[in-house]
């Protein structure tokens, strides 16, 4: 179970089915702290993750049918250390085939958990996952071919924090749930009974799933959290299927210290960050500056008028208040990591990818046949071809730097590559924002070329290739994905 310190709505069945507008007027519930499994001091057992059917109340007063990983919704936060090898036993008890992919980890294709590593219902998958990379915030989620969107939305996702000697020694807040918070941001829709609803239609395929209600760590926002005086660290994952989130603080700036694959060279102060689905950022707040503060999200509004005019709406996610307790008293560090600017001239070859929205197939018909809508008949693709399990699209040489250039025929898409961290050379034809100049495994693609400098340290053979894909999960399921080997 999530530690849900919820205090409201128990008796207000009449208010079920309200959207976040009405929720916003209710007394604030506490931010749930996702249970932590801290392995940084050593691993003396196999690590069991049980993928299960569960019931979870997001805050409507009614339980929704969910998937959970050891919990009623989502998985534990796993905190591990560089150099360890994680001996997982992953049991699938969800009543459907699934997979569990380690998003952000630099690991061999054989243990990557992509669509080729299916776990049948009732089976246990036991990969030994080597953690060789630097400190970084990663995550894990279902990657079942054609079912990633639905299974991840229902709860098959969790956070994996990698620490290293330097990050454990760093002069940064690191007391979990006190001055170091992991935030999993998602959007949901709730039906008139207060239950989570996810229905695919042609439109949902087109835009990806966009829910009208935000949830943080499995609880409907806005939530409240009290903070000690001093620096506080927020490790943030956008785990939405399709929604881009612009995050900002009510008062003052956000100081970004890390992106997907690790620390930035030095902190970057910004008024907001734009996070695509799948992205992670770590930020520092100084609670000595403002006694109360709110983490806000600005995102596309729903409904007819908003659809016509593309209107945005700002919603409070977490209302923070500062207590008199002294917390982490240090200052924001000036230097975080040794990170040279990317050297494009190191690249030995260039590959081009165009993400295709329009492959001339009927999305609504696919939606009706949605149980296996992807399969061999994808409606979207990359370089004119929908994903095919038995076709390898690219063969990459291990350890050789390459430039991957990505463009789109329509819309804004978040592009992700397995098995690596890369550096962004350009995003939408321009230099990336300073907070995206560090290690990344996600890049935004809308106009012009987005270019990344990438190399791979592990092998991915033909029977366990890596994936590259759009991280709008409905697009991925619809065929906007390709496969590559590394040898
Ligand atoms: Cu986050 Cu291929 O996945
Ligand atoms: Cu991934
Ligand atoms: Cu897409």
Coordinates of C-alpha atoms and ligand atoms in Angstrom, one line a residue:
X1 CA 0.0 0.0 0.0
X2 CA 1.1 3.5 -0.6
X3 CA 1.4 5.4 2.7
X4 CA -1.7 7.4 2.1
X5 CA -2.3 10.0 4.8
X6 CA -5.6 10.9 3.2
X7 CA -8.0 12.6 5.5
X8 CA -10.8 13.8 3.3
X9 CA -13.7 12.6 1.2
X10 CA -14.4 9.5 3.3
X11 CA -18.0 10.6 3.8
X12 CA -18.6 12.6 0.7
X13 CA -19.9 10.0 -1.7
X14 CA -22.1 12.7 -3.2
X15 CA -19.1 14.5 -4.6
X16 CA -17.9 11.5 -6.6
X17 CA -17.0 12.1 -10.2
X18 CA -15.9 15.6 -9.7
X19 CA -12.9 16.7 -11.6
X20 CA -9.9 18.4 -10.2
X21 CA -11.7 21.7 -10.2
X22 CA -13.9 20.7 -7.3
X23 CA -11.1 18.7 -5.7
X24 CA -9.2 21.9 -5.6
X25 CA -11.6 23.4 -3.2
X26 CA -11.5 20.5 -0.7
X27 CA -9.1 20.4 2.2
X28 CA -5.7 19.3 1.2
X29 CA -4.6 15.8 1.7
X30 CA -1.0 14.9 2.4
X31 CA 1.4 14.0 -0.3
X32 CA 1.8 10.2 -0.2
X33 CA 5.4 9.0 0.3
X34 CA 6.0 6.0 -1.9
X35 CA 7.6 3.2 0.1
X36 CA 11.4 3.2 -0.3
X37 CA 13.5 0.1 -0.7
X38 CA 17.0 1.3 0.1
X39 CA 19.7 -1.1 -1.1
X40 CA 22.6 1.3 -1.1
X41 CA 24.1 -0.4 2.0
X42 CA 24.1 -3.8 0.3
X43 CA 21.9 -6.5 -1.1
X44 CA 21.6 -9.8 0.8
X45 CA 18.6 -11.3 -0.9
X46 CA 16.9 -11.6 -4.3
X47 CA 14.6 -8.7 -5.0
X48 CA 11.0 -9.7 -5.5
X49 CA 8.7 -7.5 -7.5
X50 CA 5.2 -8.8 -7.6
X51 CA 3.1 -7.4 -10.5
X52 CA -0.5 -7.8 -9.3
X53 CA -4.1 -6.8 -9.7
X54 CA -5.0 -4.4 -6.9
X55 CA -7.6 -1.8 -5.8
X56 CA -6.5 1.7 -5.1
X57 CA -8.3 4.9 -4.0
X58 CA -6.8 7.9 -5.7
X59 CA -8.8 10.2 -3.5
X60 CA -12.3 10.0 -4.9
X61 CA -13.5 7.8 -2.0
X62 CA -13.9 4.8 -4.2
X63 CA -11.4 2.1 -5.2
X64 CA -10.3 1.8 -8.8
X65 CA -9.0 -1.4 -10.3
X66 CA -5.3 -1.0 -10.7
X67 CA -2.1 -2.8 -11.2
X68 CA 0.6 -2.5 -8.5
X69 CA 4.1 -3.7 -8.0
X70 CA 4.3 -4.9 -4.4
X71 CA 1.9 -2.0 -3.7
X72 CA -1.7 -1.2 -4.6
X73 CA -0.6 1.2 -7.3
X74 CA 2.9 1.7 -8.9
X75 CA 6.0 0.1 -7.4
X76 CA 8.4 0.9 -4.6
X77 CA 11.1 3.5 -5.0
X78 CA 14.3 1.4 -5.4
X79 CA 17.5 3.1 -4.3
X80 CA 20.6 1.3 -5.5
X81 CA 24.3 2.0 -5.9
X82 CA 26.6 2.0 -8.9
X83 CA 28.6 -1.2 -9.0
X84 CA 25.7 -3.4 -7.7
X85 CA 24.0 -6.1 -9.7
X86 CA 20.3 -6.3 -8.9
X87 CA 19.0 -9.9 -8.6
X88 CA 15.4 -9.4 -9.5
X89 CA 12.6 -12.0 -9.3
X90 CA 9.7 -10.4 -11.2
X91 CA 6.4 -12.3 -10.8
X92 CA 3.6 -11.6 -13.2
X93 CA 0.2 -12.1 -11.5
X94 CA -1.8 -9.6 -13.5
X95 CA -3.7 -12.1 -15.6
X96 CA -2.1 -10.9 -18.8
X97 CA 1.2 -11.1 -20.5
X98 CA 3.6 -8.3 -19.5
X99 CA 7.2 -7.1 -19.5
X100 CA 9.1 -4.7 -17.2
X101 CA 11.6 -2.3 -18.9
X102 CA 14.3 -0.4 -17.0
X103 CA 14.0 3.1 -18.6
X104 CA 17.3 4.9 -18.4
X105 CA 19.5 2.0 -17.4
X106 CA 22.6 1.2 -19.4
X107 CA 22.2 -2.5 -19.4
X108 CA 22.5 -5.4 -21.9
X109 CA 19.5 -5.9 -24.2
X110 CA 19.0 -9.3 -22.7
X111 CA 17.9 -7.8 -19.4
X112 CA 16.4 -4.5 -20.7
X113 CA 12.8 -5.7 -20.3
X114 CA 11.6 -4.6 -23.7
X115 CA 8.9 -6.3 -25.8
X116 CA 11.0 -9.4 -26.4
X117 CA 11.3 -10.3 -22.7
X118 CA 7.6 -11.2 -22.2
X119 CA 6.6 -12.7 -18.8
X120 CA 3.6 -14.9 -19.1
X121 CA 0.9 -14.7 -16.4
X122 CA 2.1 -16.9 -13.5
X123 CA 5.7 -16.8 -14.6
X124 CA 8.8 -15.3 -12.9
X125 CA 11.4 -13.4 -14.8
X126 CA 14.8 -13.3 -13.0
X127 CA 17.2 -10.8 -14.7
X128 CA 20.4 -9.8 -13.0
X129 CA 20.6 -6.1 -13.7
X130 CA 24.1 -4.6 -13.5
X131 CA 24.2 -1.0 -12.4
X132 CA 27.4 0.5 -13.9
X133 CA 26.2 4.1 -14.6
X134 CA 26.5 7.3 -12.7
X135 CA 23.9 8.6 -10.2
X136 CA 20.6 9.2 -11.9
X137 CA 16.9 8.9 -11.6
X138 CA 15.5 6.1 -13.7
X139 CA 12.2 4.2 -13.8
X140 CA 10.6 1.0 -14.8
X141 CA 7.4 0.3 -16.6
X142 CA 5.5 -2.2 -18.7
X143 CA 6.8 -2.4 -22.3
X144 CA 4.4 -5.1 -23.6
X145 CA 4.1 -4.8 -27.4
X146 CA 0.7 -3.2 -28.1
X147 CA -0.2 -2.9 -24.4
X148 CA 2.4 -0.6 -22.9
X149 CA 0.0 2.4 -22.7
X150 CA -2.8 0.5 -21.0
X151 CA -0.6 -1.4 -18.6
X152 CA 1.5 1.5 -17.6
X153 CA -1.5 3.7 -17.1
X154 CA -3.1 1.1 -14.8
X155 CA 0.0 1.2 -12.5
X156 CA 2.9 -0.9 -13.8
X157 CA 5.5 1.7 -13.2
X158 CA 8.0 2.7 -10.5
X159 CA 11.2 4.7 -9.8
X160 CA 14.8 3.4 -9.5
X161 CA 17.3 5.9 -8.1
X162 CA 20.9 5.1 -8.8
X163 CA 23.4 6.6 -6.4
X164 CA 27.2 6.6 -6.6
X165 CA 30.0 7.5 -4.2
X166 CA 29.9 11.1 -5.3
X167 CA 26.1 11.5 -5.0
X168 CA 26.1 9.8 -1.6
X169 CA 28.9 12.2 -0.4
X170 CA 27.4 15.3 -2.1
X171 CA 26.4 18.2 -0.1
X172 CA 22.7 17.8 -1.0
X173 CA 19.6 16.9 0.9
X174 CA 19.1 13.1 0.9
X175 CA 16.7 12.1 3.7
X176 CA 13.9 10.4 1.9
X177 CA 10.5 11.7 2.6
X178 CA 11.9 14.5 4.7
X179 CA 14.0 16.8 2.5
X180 CA 14.3 14.5 -0.5
X181 CA 11.0 13.7 -2.3
X182 CA 10.3 11.4 -5.3
X183 CA 7.3 12.7 -7.2
X184 CA 5.6 10.6 -9.8
X185 CA 3.3 12.9 -11.9
X186 CA 0.4 11.5 -13.9
X187 CA -2.9 12.5 -15.4
X188 CA -6.1 10.5 -15.0
X189 CA -9.7 10.5 -15.9
X190 CA -12.3 9.4 -13.3
X191 CA -15.8 8.3 -14.3
X192 CA -19.0 9.3 -12.5
X193 CA -18.5 6.5 -10.0
X194 CA -15.1 7.9 -9.1
X195 CA -13.2 5.1 -10.8
X196 CA -10.2 5.5 -13.0
X197 CA -11.2 5.2 -16.6
X198 CA -9.1 4.6 -19.7
X199 CA -10.8 4.1 -23.0
X200 CA -9.1 4.1 -26.3
X201 CA -10.7 5.8 -29.3
X202 CA -9.3 7.1 -32.6
X203 CA -8.7 10.5 -30.8
X204 CA -6.9 8.9 -27.9
X205 CA -4.6 7.2 -30.3
X206 CA -4.0 10.5 -32.2
X207 CA -3.2 12.7 -29.2
X208 CA -2.3 10.0 -26.7
X209 CA -4.3 9.7 -23.4
X210 CA -4.9 13.0 -21.7
X211 CA -6.6 12.9 -18.3
X212 CA -8.2 16.0 -16.8
X213 CA -7.1 15.2 -13.2
X214 CA -3.5 15.2 -12.0
X215 CA -2.3 12.7 -9.5
X216 CA 1.0 12.7 -7.6
X217 CA 2.3 9.4 -6.2
X218 CA -1.1 7.9 -6.8
X219 CA -3.1 10.7 -5.1
X220 CA -5.3 13.4 -6.6
X221 CA -3.7 16.8 -6.5
X222 CA -3.6 19.3 -4.9
X223 CA -1.8 17.8 -2.0
X224 CA 0.0 19.3 0.9
X225 CA 3.5 18.7 2.4
X226 CA 5.3 20.4 5.2
X227 CA 9.0 21.0 4.7
X228 CA 11.9 21.7 7.1
X229 CA 13.8 25.0 6.8
X230 CA 16.6 24.8 4.3
X231 CA 17.2 23.1 1.0
X232 CA 14.8 20.5 -0.3
X233 CA 15.2 18.2 -3.2
X234 CA 12.4 17.1 -5.5
X235 CA 13.1 14.2 -7.9
X236 CA 10.4 14.4 -10.5
X237 CA 9.2 11.9 -13.1
X238 CA 6.6 12.7 -15.7
X239 CA 4.9 9.3 -15.9
X240 CA 2.0 10.5 -17.9
X241 CA 1.2 8.4 -21.0
X242 CA 1.1 11.5 -23.3
X243 CA 0.9 14.8 -21.4
X244 CA 3.7 17.4 -21.5
X245 CA 4.0 19.3 -18.2
X246 CA 5.3 22.7 -17.6
X247 CA 6.3 22.9 -13.9
X248 CA 6.9 26.0 -11.9
X249 CA 6.8 27.3 -8.4
X250 CA 4.3 29.9 -7.2
X251 CA 7.1 31.9 -5.6
X252 CA 10.6 32.1 -6.9
X253 CA 12.7 30.0 -9.2
X254 CA 13.4 26.3 -9.5
X255 CA 17.0 25.2 -9.4
X256 CA 17.5 22.2 -11.7
X257 CA 20.4 20.0 -10.6
X258 CA 19.9 16.8 -12.7
X259 CA 18.3 15.5 -15.8
X260 CA 17.3 12.0 -17.0
X261 CA 20.9 10.5 -16.8
X262 CA 22.6 12.4 -14.1
X263 CA 23.8 15.7 -12.5
X264 CA 24.2 18.8 -14.6
X265 CA 27.7 20.4 -14.4
X266 CA 26.2 23.2 -12.3
X267 CA 22.8 24.2 -11.1
X268 CA 20.5 25.9 -13.6
X269 CA 18.0 28.4 -12.2
X270 CA 14.8 28.7 -14.3
X271 CA 11.2 29.9 -13.9
X272 CA 9.8 26.7 -15.3
X273 CA 10.7 23.4 -16.9
X274 CA 8.9 21.6 -19.7
X275 CA 8.8 17.9 -19.1
X276 CA 7.7 15.3 -21.7
X277 CA 6.3 11.9 -20.7
X278 CA 9.3 9.8 -19.6
X279 CA 11.5 12.7 -18.6
X280 CA 13.1 13.2 -15.1
X281 CA 14.4 16.3 -13.5
X282 CA 15.7 17.0 -10.0
X283 CA 15.2 20.4 -8.5
X284 CA 16.2 22.2 -5.3
X285 CA 14.0 24.5 -3.4
X286 CA 15.1 26.8 -0.6
X287 CA 12.3 26.9 2.0
X288 CA 14.1 29.8 3.8
X289 CA 13.1 32.1 0.9
X290 CA 9.3 31.6 1.2
X291 CA 7.3 30.1 4.1
X292 CA 4.7 28.7 1.8
X293 CA 5.1 27.7 -1.8
X294 CA 3.2 25.7 -4.5
X295 CA 4.4 23.4 -7.2
X296 CA 2.2 24.2 -10.2
X297 CA 1.7 22.5 -13.5
X298 CA 0.6 24.2 -16.7
X299 CA -0.7 22.0 -19.4
X300 CA -3.2 21.7 -22.2
X301 CA -6.7 22.2 -21.0
X302 CA -9.5 19.7 -21.9
X303 CA -12.8 20.3 -23.6
X304 CA -14.3 21.8 -26.7
X305 CA -13.2 25.4 -26.4
X306 CA -9.7 24.4 -25.2
X307 CA -9.4 22.0 -28.1
X308 CA -10.2 24.7 -30.6
X309 CA -7.9 27.3 -29.2
X310 CA -5.3 25.1 -27.6
X311 CA -5.7 26.8 -24.2
X312 CA -3.5 26.0 -21.2
X313 CA -4.5 25.7 -17.6
X314 CA -2.4 26.0 -14.5
X315 CA -3.2 23.6 -11.6
X316 CA -1.6 23.4 -8.2
X317 CA 0.0 20.0 -7.5
X318 CA 1.6 20.3 -4.1
X319 CA 1.2 23.1 -1.5
X320 CA 4.3 23.3 0.7
X321 CA 4.5 24.9 4.1
X322 CA 7.7 25.4 6.0
X323 CA 7.9 24.3 9.6
X324 CA 10.3 25.6 12.2
X325 CA 12.4 22.4 12.1
X326 CA 15.9 23.0 10.9
X327 CA 16.6 20.8 7.8
X328 CA 19.5 20.8 5.4
X329 CA 21.2 24.1 6.1
X330 CA 23.7 24.1 3.3
X331 CA 23.7 26.4 0.3
X332 CA 23.0 25.5 -3.3
X333 CA 26.3 24.0 -4.6
X334 CA 28.0 25.8 -7.4
X335 CA 29.5 22.7 -9.0
X336 CA 27.8 19.4 -9.4
X337 CA 29.6 17.2 -11.9
X338 CA 32.4 17.2 -14.5
X339 CA 30.6 17.3 -17.7
X340 CA 32.3 18.5 -20.9
X341 CA 30.2 20.0 -23.7
X342 CA 29.3 17.2 -26.2
X343 CA 31.7 16.9 -29.1
X344 CA 29.7 16.4 -32.3
X345 CA 32.9 15.9 -34.2
X346 CA 33.5 12.6 -32.4
X347 CA 30.5 11.0 -34.2
X348 CA 31.5 8.3 -36.7
X349 CA 28.1 8.2 -38.4
X350 CA 24.7 9.8 -38.6
X351 CA 21.3 8.2 -38.7
X352 CA 18.0 9.9 -39.6
X353 CA 14.6 9.1 -38.2
X354 CA 11.3 10.5 -39.2
X355 CA 8.4 9.9 -36.8
X356 CA 5.2 9.3 -38.9
X357 CA 1.8 10.1 -37.5
X358 CA 0.0 9.4 -40.7
X359 CA 0.5 5.9 -42.2
X360 CA -3.0 6.0 -43.8
X361 CA -4.6 3.6 -41.4
X362 CA -7.9 3.9 -39.7
X363 CA -7.2 4.7 -36.0
X364 CA -10.8 4.3 -34.9
X365 CA -11.0 0.8 -36.4
X366 CA -7.8 -0.1 -34.6
X367 CA -9.3 1.3 -31.4
X368 CA -12.2 -1.0 -31.7
X369 CA -9.9 -4.0 -32.2
X370 CA -7.7 -2.6 -29.5
X371 CA -6.7 -5.8 -27.8
X372 CA -4.1 -6.3 -30.4
X373 CA -4.3 -3.0 -32.3
X374 CA -0.6 -2.8 -32.8
X375 CA 0.7 -6.2 -33.7
X376 CA 1.8 -6.3 -37.4
X377 CA -0.7 -3.6 -38.5
X378 CA 0.6 -0.4 -36.9
X379 CA -1.0 2.8 -37.9
X380 CA 2.0 5.0 -37.0
X381 CA 5.7 4.4 -37.8
X382 CA 9.2 5.6 -38.1
X383 CA 10.8 6.1 -41.5
X384 CA 7.7 4.8 -43.2
X385 CA 7.5 1.6 -41.3
X386 CA 5.4 0.6 -38.3
X387 CA 7.3 -1.4 -35.6
X388 CA 7.7 -5.1 -36.3
X389 CA 8.9 -7.6 -33.7
X390 CA 10.8 -9.6 -36.3
X391 CA 12.5 -6.8 -38.2
X392 CA 15.7 -5.2 -36.9
X393 CA 15.8 -1.6 -38.2
X394 CA 19.3 -0.5 -37.3
X395 CA 22.6 -2.2 -36.4
X396 CA 24.9 -0.1 -34.2
X397 CA 28.5 -0.7 -33.3
X398 CA 29.2 -0.8 -29.5
X399 CA 31.1 2.2 -28.1
X400 CA 31.2 4.2 -31.3
X401 CA 29.7 7.7 -31.0
X402 CA 26.9 8.5 -33.5
X403 CA 24.5 11.4 -34.2
X404 CA 20.9 10.5 -34.4
X405 CA 18.7 13.1 -36.1
X406 CA 14.9 13.0 -35.5
X407 CA 12.1 14.8 -37.2
X408 CA 8.3 14.5 -37.4
X409 CA 5.6 14.9 -39.9
X410 CA 3.1 16.4 -37.4
X411 CA 2.7 17.1 -33.7
X412 CA 5.1 17.2 -30.8
X413 CA 6.7 13.9 -29.8
X414 CA 9.1 12.8 -27.1
X415 CA 11.7 10.5 -28.5
X416 CA 13.5 7.9 -26.3
X417 CA 16.4 5.5 -26.9
X418 CA 17.0 2.4 -24.8
X419 CA 20.3 1.4 -23.3
X420 CA 22.1 4.7 -23.1
X421 CA 22.2 8.3 -22.0
X422 CA 22.9 10.8 -24.8
X423 CA 23.6 14.5 -25.1
X424 CA 21.2 16.8 -27.0
X425 CA 23.0 18.8 -29.7
X426 CA 19.8 20.5 -30.9
X427 CA 16.2 20.3 -30.0
X428 CA 13.6 21.5 -32.6
X429 CA 16.4 23.0 -34.6
X430 CA 17.7 25.1 -31.7
X431 CA 20.1 24.5 -28.8
X432 CA 18.4 22.8 -25.9
X433 CA 17.5 24.7 -22.7
X434 CA 20.4 24.8 -20.3
X435 CA 18.6 22.3 -18.0
X436 CA 18.6 19.8 -20.9
X437 CA 22.3 20.1 -21.7
X438 CA 23.3 17.2 -19.5
X439 CA 22.7 13.4 -19.7
X440 CA 19.4 12.6 -21.3
X441 CA 17.5 9.7 -22.8
X442 CA 14.5 11.8 -24.0
X443 CA 14.4 14.6 -26.6
X444 CA 11.5 16.7 -27.8
X445 CA 10.8 16.7 -31.5
X446 CA 8.4 19.1 -33.2
X447 CA 10.0 21.4 -35.8
X448 CA 13.2 20.9 -37.7
X449 CA 15.7 18.4 -36.5
X450 CA 16.4 17.3 -33.0
X451 CA 19.9 15.8 -32.8
X452 CA 21.6 13.7 -30.2
X453 CA 25.1 12.4 -29.7
X454 CA 24.9 8.9 -28.5
X455 CA 27.0 5.7 -27.9
X456 CA 26.2 2.4 -26.4
X457 CA 28.3 0.5 -23.8
X458 CA 26.4 -2.8 -23.8
X459 CA 25.3 -5.3 -26.3
X460 CA 21.8 -6.0 -27.6
X461 CA 21.6 -9.1 -29.8
X462 CA 18.9 -9.8 -32.5
X463 CA 16.7 -11.8 -30.1
X464 CA 16.9 -9.0 -27.5
X465 CA 17.3 -5.7 -29.3
X466 CA 16.9 -2.2 -27.9
X467 CA 14.0 0.0 -28.8
X468 CA 13.8 3.6 -29.9
X469 CA 10.3 5.2 -29.9
X470 CA 7.9 8.0 -29.2
X471 CA 7.2 8.0 -25.5
X472 CA 3.6 9.0 -26.0
X473 CA 2.7 5.4 -25.1
X474 CA -0.3 5.2 -27.4
X475 CA 1.9 6.2 -30.3
X476 CA 4.5 3.6 -29.3
X477 CA 1.8 0.9 -29.2
X478 CA 0.5 2.1 -32.6
X479 CA 3.8 1.4 -34.2
X480 CA 5.9 4.5 -33.7
X481 CA 8.9 2.4 -32.6
X482 CA 11.9 0.7 -34.1
X483 CA 14.5 -1.9 -33.0
X484 CA 18.2 -1.9 -33.1
X485 CA 21.1 -4.3 -32.2
X486 CA 24.4 -3.2 -30.6
X487 CA 27.4 -5.4 -31.1
Ligands
LIG1 CU1 10.2 4.3 -21.0 CU2 11.0 2.1 -24.3 O1 10.5 3.2 -22.6
LIG2 CU1 13.5 3.0 -22.1
LIG3 CU1 4.3 10.4 -30.7

